[in-house]
XYZ file of C-alpha atoms in Angstrom:
308
model
C 119.959 127.573 119.944
C 119.091 124.925 122.332
C 119.242 121.428 120.804
C 115.451 120.605 121.521
C 114.788 123.673 118.956
C 117.606 122.682 116.517
C 116.930 119.244 116.806
C 113.446 120.437 115.435
C 114.948 122.703 112.662
C 116.712 119.561 111.373
C 114.158 117.343 111.660
C 112.042 120.117 109.484
C 114.714 120.830 107.216
C 115.046 117.044 106.269
C 110.971 116.868 106.200
C 110.810 119.358 103.256
C 113.921 117.874 101.275
C 111.524 114.606 101.297
C 108.632 116.959 99.758
C 110.647 117.147 96.756
C 109.863 113.248 95.865
C 106.608 113.805 94.319
C 108.179 116.361 91.836
C 111.053 114.063 90.836
C 108.918 111.116 90.730
C 106.846 112.998 88.046
C 110.045 112.553 85.611
C 110.309 108.772 86.240
C 106.385 108.166 85.879
C 107.627 105.902 82.787
C 109.664 103.451 85.066
C 108.234 100.737 87.402
C 107.739 101.732 91.064
C 109.914 99.209 92.714
C 112.663 100.262 89.672
C 112.684 103.440 91.355
C 112.368 102.530 94.896
C 115.237 100.321 94.099
C 117.694 102.523 92.542
C 116.660 105.352 95.298
C 117.906 103.554 98.234
C 120.834 101.670 96.326
C 122.194 105.600 95.521
C 121.667 106.605 98.803
C 123.648 103.540 100.307
C 126.239 104.254 98.269
C 126.514 108.145 98.796
C 126.190 107.310 102.398
C 129.125 104.735 102.378
C 131.244 106.960 100.747
C 130.685 109.831 103.245
C 131.617 107.715 106.102
C 134.244 106.195 104.665
C 135.640 109.905 103.834
C 135.237 111.059 107.231
C 136.531 108.015 108.915
C 132.885 107.335 110.680
C 132.265 103.933 110.001
C 132.392 102.608 113.714
C 128.299 103.192 113.826
C 128.157 100.176 111.705
C 129.935 98.054 113.772
C 127.678 98.552 116.736
C 124.939 97.899 114.204
C 125.788 94.740 114.054
C 124.891 93.644 117.789
C 122.329 91.790 118.275
C 119.312 93.903 119.710
C 120.633 96.810 117.332
C 120.571 94.407 114.152
C 116.471 93.225 114.847
C 115.673 96.838 115.308
C 117.972 97.829 111.842
C 116.250 94.927 110.010
C 112.754 96.408 111.165
C 113.828 99.407 109.915
C 115.119 98.408 106.565
C 111.709 96.717 106.153
C 110.013 99.836 107.004
C 111.862 101.771 105.219
C 111.028 99.624 101.973
C 107.212 99.354 102.612
C 107.154 103.288 103.005
C 108.291 103.668 99.185
C 106.734 101.498 97.885
C 102.940 102.086 99.086
C 104.307 105.901 98.517
C 104.862 106.198 95.025
C 102.060 103.566 94.425
C 99.946 106.163 96.117
C 101.064 109.276 94.109
C 99.934 107.506 91.316
C 96.714 106.623 92.159
C 96.230 110.085 93.903
C 98.464 112.507 93.451
C 101.313 113.975 94.720
C 99.362 116.628 97.297
C 96.736 113.882 98.671
C 99.535 110.832 98.848
C 101.731 112.729 100.345
C 99.720 114.643 102.980
C 97.660 111.654 103.668
C 100.988 109.448 104.134
C 102.772 111.604 106.427
C 99.529 113.341 108.169
C 98.235 109.981 109.304
C 101.810 109.416 110.759
C 101.278 112.063 113.952
C 98.333 110.070 114.874
C 99.965 106.695 114.790
C 102.746 107.556 116.558
C 100.782 109.424 119.117
C 98.808 105.870 120.084
C 102.067 104.224 120.122
C 103.439 106.722 122.535
C 100.284 106.210 124.533
C 100.358 102.630 124.883
C 104.319 103.201 125.684
C 102.832 105.524 128.708
C 104.915 108.252 127.193
C 103.605 111.590 128.370
C 102.390 113.669 125.557
C 102.267 117.094 126.102
C 99.342 119.927 125.425
C 101.647 122.032 123.278
C 101.830 119.205 120.497
C 98.108 117.935 121.327
C 97.415 121.558 119.789
C 99.996 121.674 117.150
C 98.697 118.265 116.232
C 94.930 119.072 116.108
C 95.951 121.948 114.025
C 97.907 119.968 111.496
C 95.552 117.048 111.028
C 92.280 119.845 110.085
C 94.472 121.246 107.518
C 95.191 117.522 106.316
C 91.167 117.346 106.254
C 90.853 120.360 104.523
C 92.864 119.460 101.882
C 92.280 115.947 101.307
C 88.538 117.494 100.600
C 87.734 117.080 97.203
C 86.435 119.252 95.002
C 83.221 119.495 92.906
C 85.370 118.738 89.924
C 86.526 115.411 91.797
C 83.914 114.452 93.806
C 85.168 110.909 94.237
C 88.052 110.071 96.763
C 90.284 107.488 95.177
C 90.258 104.973 97.769
C 92.907 102.877 96.362
C 95.285 105.901 96.671
C 94.110 107.015 100.088
C 94.860 103.070 101.448
C 98.339 102.901 100.254
C 98.805 106.555 101.278
C 97.771 105.413 105.064
C 100.055 102.134 104.282
C 103.121 104.481 103.733
C 101.994 106.704 106.932
C 102.120 103.050 108.890
C 105.555 102.348 107.754
C 106.929 106.080 108.270
C 105.417 105.457 111.937
C 107.782 102.287 112.208
C 110.828 103.621 110.600
C 110.566 106.815 112.891
C 110.527 104.703 116.355
C 112.905 102.603 115.280
C 115.495 104.823 114.253
C 114.725 107.285 117.381
C 115.611 104.112 119.357
C 118.985 103.569 117.285
C 120.081 107.148 117.243
C 119.118 107.819 121.097
C 121.234 104.589 121.988
C 124.164 107.194 120.802
C 124.561 105.519 117.048
C 125.128 108.434 113.810
C 122.605 109.116 111.965
C 124.480 108.361 108.878
C 124.731 105.171 110.072
C 121.493 104.326 110.782
C 120.750 105.611 107.394
C 123.040 103.692 105.578
C 121.775 100.464 107.093
C 118.494 100.656 106.525
C 118.819 102.045 102.633
C 121.057 98.818 102.696
C 118.757 96.966 103.712
C 116.143 98.015 101.167
C 118.567 97.998 98.285
C 119.529 94.058 98.635
C 115.103 93.733 99.452
C 114.328 95.241 96.486
C 116.916 94.337 93.567
C 115.532 90.849 93.114
C 112.020 92.264 92.252
C 113.685 94.882 89.823
C 115.251 91.739 88.131
C 112.064 90.012 87.709
C 109.907 93.400 86.630
C 112.644 94.986 84.196
C 111.192 98.455 85.312
C 114.645 99.711 84.919
C 114.015 100.287 81.511
C 111.938 103.390 81.420
C 114.842 105.573 83.481
C 117.232 105.921 79.747
C 116.284 109.634 79.344
C 118.676 112.483 80.704
C 115.593 113.840 82.917
C 115.151 110.730 84.483
C 118.620 109.837 85.197
C 118.906 113.109 86.745
C 115.089 112.898 88.585
C 116.729 109.413 90.354
C 120.048 111.236 90.720
C 117.750 113.973 93.190
C 115.592 111.197 95.219
C 119.028 109.125 95.767
C 121.436 111.985 97.092
C 119.222 115.362 97.957
C 115.997 113.762 98.874
C 117.043 110.820 100.938
C 120.833 110.880 101.877
C 121.272 114.374 102.996
C 116.973 114.584 104.108
C 117.799 111.236 106.008
C 120.605 112.385 107.930
C 119.065 116.120 108.638
C 116.014 113.778 110.016
C 118.018 111.373 112.335
C 120.439 114.046 113.613
C 117.231 115.711 114.553
C 115.395 112.676 115.927
C 118.112 111.814 118.512
C 116.792 115.480 120.052
C 112.890 115.454 120.191
C 110.800 112.746 120.837
C 108.759 110.581 117.987
C 105.620 111.643 118.419
C 107.131 115.397 117.638
C 109.250 114.277 115.328
C 106.286 112.824 112.980
C 104.348 116.193 113.405
C 107.454 118.186 112.556
C 107.438 115.853 109.376
C 103.882 117.516 108.181
C 106.232 119.794 106.237
C 107.082 117.156 103.799
C 103.365 117.188 102.609
C 103.243 120.590 102.830
C 106.138 121.247 100.411
C 104.869 118.515 97.647
C 100.866 120.416 97.842
C 102.814 123.952 96.943
C 105.059 121.566 94.193
C 101.727 119.847 93.078
C 99.617 122.714 92.749
C 102.163 125.198 91.315
C 104.493 123.184 89.085
C 102.316 119.652 88.477
C 99.337 121.822 87.952
C 97.481 119.823 90.424
C 94.056 121.369 91.495
C 94.137 123.922 94.655
C 91.234 125.779 96.309
C 90.542 128.424 99.013
C 89.483 125.441 101.308
C 93.354 123.700 100.735
C 94.967 127.195 100.845
C 93.609 127.155 104.235
C 94.735 123.695 105.293
C 98.404 124.280 104.198
C 98.174 127.281 106.490
C 97.040 125.610 109.474
C 99.749 122.757 109.035
C 102.420 125.703 109.014
C 100.584 126.671 112.309
C 101.092 123.202 113.412
C 104.624 123.009 112.877
C 104.992 126.357 114.434
C 103.253 125.725 117.566
C 105.489 122.254 117.480
C 108.805 124.159 117.721
C 107.721 127.331 119.486
C 106.608 124.498 122.347
C 110.074 122.472 122.274
C 111.278 126.120 122.855
C 109.269 126.588 125.322
C 110.339 123.103 127.297
C 113.702 123.560 126.293
C 113.929 127.516 127.989
C 111.774 126.249 131.164
C 114.537 122.823 131.411
C 117.569 125.700 131.039
C 115.908 128.116 133.777
C 115.397 124.780 136.194
C 118.394 123.066 135.880
C 120.480 126.494 136.958
C 121.157 126.989 141.002
C 118.655 128.913 143.044
C 120.816 132.512 143.476
C 121.514 132.657 147.839
C 121.203 135.915 149.215
């Protein structure tokens, strides 16, 4: 398996774990959004710091202290903070499926626009996969007859989350491409997010709704699996694929969220939404296939021509 294909699979795996956020959030609905976001960030930062200390891989944190990297890291931490707040707000306003689909589904478009502004070459495979993914999102997000009103506030929150997700992806891509360890970037981002959010929790007192065993387990899942593991997988893959491709592969998150929302949370599904999910899957497969083909061509052209 080539590095690019492995990276695409890692990005997709991380996105699938992110897709469980909505289900976990359903167990902490009574708690404040800021409290859940703060605890999630704090748990992730602690777990990653312990892991890096045990593995003796803290050198990446030192590189992040360099002036240029520190500025990018600050932007990433702010983006992660904003993404969590807006995503959880969108989930409460529009439901798990629509909120996650819009938040992550808008990211490939935003990232592609930034790539064009930076004069990056966007391949035909990425364009086709993006069209499939966005079409699928559109089918899912069209309200049914029984819910004919689109929750505009929830849509606004979701698009704001998508913008923050785009900023995070681009900032993280620049750091991992420079050779900084993915776990170091994730640790720094969530340490910064926890520091930014902790004062607001003290003011709002939202942590009172997290006393039940199910809420504690849900927050632990959010911090350890849906954050620490998911983000490290995503960032490891991000060093091998372009930012627009990573944002496109991230559509695995809203796909997983939609499946969970329809099957476990009893959110309304229809033939149109199932068709939309199929198109998203086709877009992800198209993106991975395009990455594999590009990697294969590069390997062929890299081989020296045989001389008879």
